[in-house]
One Martini backbone bead per residue (centre of mass of N, CA, C, O) as a GRO file, in nm:
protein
  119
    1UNK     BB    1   1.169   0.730   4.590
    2UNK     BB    2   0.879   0.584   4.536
    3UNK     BB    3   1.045   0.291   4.477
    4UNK     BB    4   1.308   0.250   4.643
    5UNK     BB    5   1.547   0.338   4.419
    6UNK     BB    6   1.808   0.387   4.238
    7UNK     BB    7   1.856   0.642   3.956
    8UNK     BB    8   1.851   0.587   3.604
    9UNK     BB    9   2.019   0.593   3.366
   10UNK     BB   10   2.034   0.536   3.013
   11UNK     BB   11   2.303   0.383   2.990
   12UNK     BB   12   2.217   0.185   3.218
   13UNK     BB   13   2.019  -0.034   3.032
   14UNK     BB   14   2.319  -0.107   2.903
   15UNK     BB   15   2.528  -0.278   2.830
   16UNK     BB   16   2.853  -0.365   2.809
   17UNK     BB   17   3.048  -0.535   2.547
   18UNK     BB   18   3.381  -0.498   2.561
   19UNK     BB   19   3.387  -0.293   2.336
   20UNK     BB   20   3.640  -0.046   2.239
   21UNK     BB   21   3.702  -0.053   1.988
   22UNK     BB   22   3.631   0.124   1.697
   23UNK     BB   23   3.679  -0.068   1.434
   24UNK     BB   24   3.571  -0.300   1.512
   25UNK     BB   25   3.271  -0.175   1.530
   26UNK     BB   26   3.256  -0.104   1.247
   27UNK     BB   27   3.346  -0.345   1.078
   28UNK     BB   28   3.060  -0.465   1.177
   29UNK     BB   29   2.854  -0.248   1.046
   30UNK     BB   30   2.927  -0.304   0.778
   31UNK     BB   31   2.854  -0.600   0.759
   32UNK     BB   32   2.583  -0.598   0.844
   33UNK     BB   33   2.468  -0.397   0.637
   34UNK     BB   34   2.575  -0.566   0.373
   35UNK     BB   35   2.340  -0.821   0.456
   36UNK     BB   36   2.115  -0.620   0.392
   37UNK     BB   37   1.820  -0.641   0.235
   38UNK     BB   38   1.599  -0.514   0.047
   39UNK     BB   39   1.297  -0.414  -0.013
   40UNK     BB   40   1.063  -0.449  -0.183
   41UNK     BB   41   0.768  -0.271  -0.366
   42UNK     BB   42   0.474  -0.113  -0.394
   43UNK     BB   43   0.197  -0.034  -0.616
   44UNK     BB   44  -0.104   0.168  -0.537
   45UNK     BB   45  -0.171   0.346  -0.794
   46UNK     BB   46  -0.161   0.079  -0.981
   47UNK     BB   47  -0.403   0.047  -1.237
   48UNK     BB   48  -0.613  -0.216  -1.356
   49UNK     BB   49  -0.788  -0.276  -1.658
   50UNK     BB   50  -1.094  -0.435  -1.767
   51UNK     BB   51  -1.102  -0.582  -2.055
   52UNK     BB   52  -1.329  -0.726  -2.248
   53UNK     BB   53  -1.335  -1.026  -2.475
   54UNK     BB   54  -1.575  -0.924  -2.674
   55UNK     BB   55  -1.463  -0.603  -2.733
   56UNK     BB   56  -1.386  -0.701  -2.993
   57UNK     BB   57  -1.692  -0.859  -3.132
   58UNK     BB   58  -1.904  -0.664  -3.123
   59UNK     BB   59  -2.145  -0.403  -3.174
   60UNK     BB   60  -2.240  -0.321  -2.894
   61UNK     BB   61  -2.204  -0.020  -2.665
   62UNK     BB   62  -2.097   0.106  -2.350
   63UNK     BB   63  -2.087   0.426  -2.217
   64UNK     BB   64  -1.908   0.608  -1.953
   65UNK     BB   65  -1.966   0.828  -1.759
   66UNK     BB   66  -1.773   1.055  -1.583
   67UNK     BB   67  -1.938   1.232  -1.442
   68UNK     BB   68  -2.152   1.381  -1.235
   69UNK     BB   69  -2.411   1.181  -1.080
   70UNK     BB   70  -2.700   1.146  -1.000
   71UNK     BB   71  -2.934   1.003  -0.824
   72UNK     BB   72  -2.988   0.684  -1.025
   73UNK     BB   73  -2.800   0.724  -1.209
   74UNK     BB   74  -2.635   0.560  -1.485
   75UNK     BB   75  -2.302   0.503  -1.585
   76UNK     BB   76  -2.432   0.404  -1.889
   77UNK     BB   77  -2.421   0.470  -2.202
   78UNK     BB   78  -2.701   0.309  -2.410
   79UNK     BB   79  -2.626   0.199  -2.640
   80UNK     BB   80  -2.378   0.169  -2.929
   81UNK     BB   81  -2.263   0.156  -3.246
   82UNK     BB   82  -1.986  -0.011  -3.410
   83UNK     BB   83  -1.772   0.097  -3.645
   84UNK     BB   84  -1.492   0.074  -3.507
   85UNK     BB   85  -1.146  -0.070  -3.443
   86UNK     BB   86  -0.874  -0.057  -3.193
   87UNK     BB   87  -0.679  -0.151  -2.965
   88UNK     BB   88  -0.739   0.144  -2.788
   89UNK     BB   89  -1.021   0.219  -2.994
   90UNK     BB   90  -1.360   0.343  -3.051
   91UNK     BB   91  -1.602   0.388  -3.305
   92UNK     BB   92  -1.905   0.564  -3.246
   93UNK     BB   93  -2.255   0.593  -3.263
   94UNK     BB   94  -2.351   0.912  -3.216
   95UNK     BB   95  -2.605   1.136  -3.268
   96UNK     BB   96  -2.495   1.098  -3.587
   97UNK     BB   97  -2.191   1.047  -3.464
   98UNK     BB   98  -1.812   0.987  -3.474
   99UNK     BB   99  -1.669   0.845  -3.198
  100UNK     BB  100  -1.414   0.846  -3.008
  101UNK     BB  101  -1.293   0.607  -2.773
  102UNK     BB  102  -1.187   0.441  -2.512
  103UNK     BB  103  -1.188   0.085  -2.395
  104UNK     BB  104  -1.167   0.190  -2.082
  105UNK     BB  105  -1.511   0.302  -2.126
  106UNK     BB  106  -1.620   0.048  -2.205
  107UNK     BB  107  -1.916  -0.209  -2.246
  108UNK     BB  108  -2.037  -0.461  -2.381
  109UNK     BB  109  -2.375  -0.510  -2.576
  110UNK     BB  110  -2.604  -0.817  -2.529
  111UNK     BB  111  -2.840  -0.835  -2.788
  112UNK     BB  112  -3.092  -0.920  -2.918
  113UNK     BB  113  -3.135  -1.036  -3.252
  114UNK     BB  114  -3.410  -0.868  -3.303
  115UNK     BB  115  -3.327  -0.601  -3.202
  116UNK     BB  116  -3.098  -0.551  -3.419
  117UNK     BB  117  -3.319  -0.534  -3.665
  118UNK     BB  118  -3.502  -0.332  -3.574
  119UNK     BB  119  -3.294  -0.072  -3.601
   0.00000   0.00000   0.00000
């Protein structure tokens, strides 16, 4: 009455394509059906950590302090003396003690020579 034209129910917004056989229907969705390829999947919550390359052969680590910091403290505890090193482990000398830590909280500490002579 508004727009002044007869009105439309939802039936009707749609052709008829002039199937009525309901298994030619069928057969057609699943023909369709089989045709769709799924989409690959993405993985969001999986992160890769960077292991930095000289963390094989340094002398002195930083480790990374992983509790809540105060505000302007530093990330990074030490540096701190490496004792012994395996594929996933670094065992480092800390205050008289030595301590297992993953290599996934270090990160090598680049030290000049003189520094290190003097300790």
């Amino acid at each position: 009455m508004v727009y002044r034209t007869t009105i439309r129910l939802p039936s009707d917004f749609f052709q008829d394509t002039g199937t009525n056989n309901v298994s030619e229907f069928v057969q057609q969705l699943k023909q369709t059906m089989h045709n769709l390829k799924p989409v690959p999947t993405s993985s969001h919550g999986r992160k890769t950590v960077f292991v930095h390359p000289e963390l094989s052969q340094c002398t002195h680590v930083f480790l990374r302090h992983d509790a809540i910091r105060k505000p302007l403290q530093t990330p990074y505890d030490g540096p701190f003396v490496v004792v012994k090193r395996s594929e996933k482990l670094i065992t480092q000398q800390r205050q008289g003690k030595e301590i297992c830590v993953s290599i996934d909280r270090v990160k090598p500490a680049f030290m000049l020579s003189d520094t290190i002579e003097s300790k």
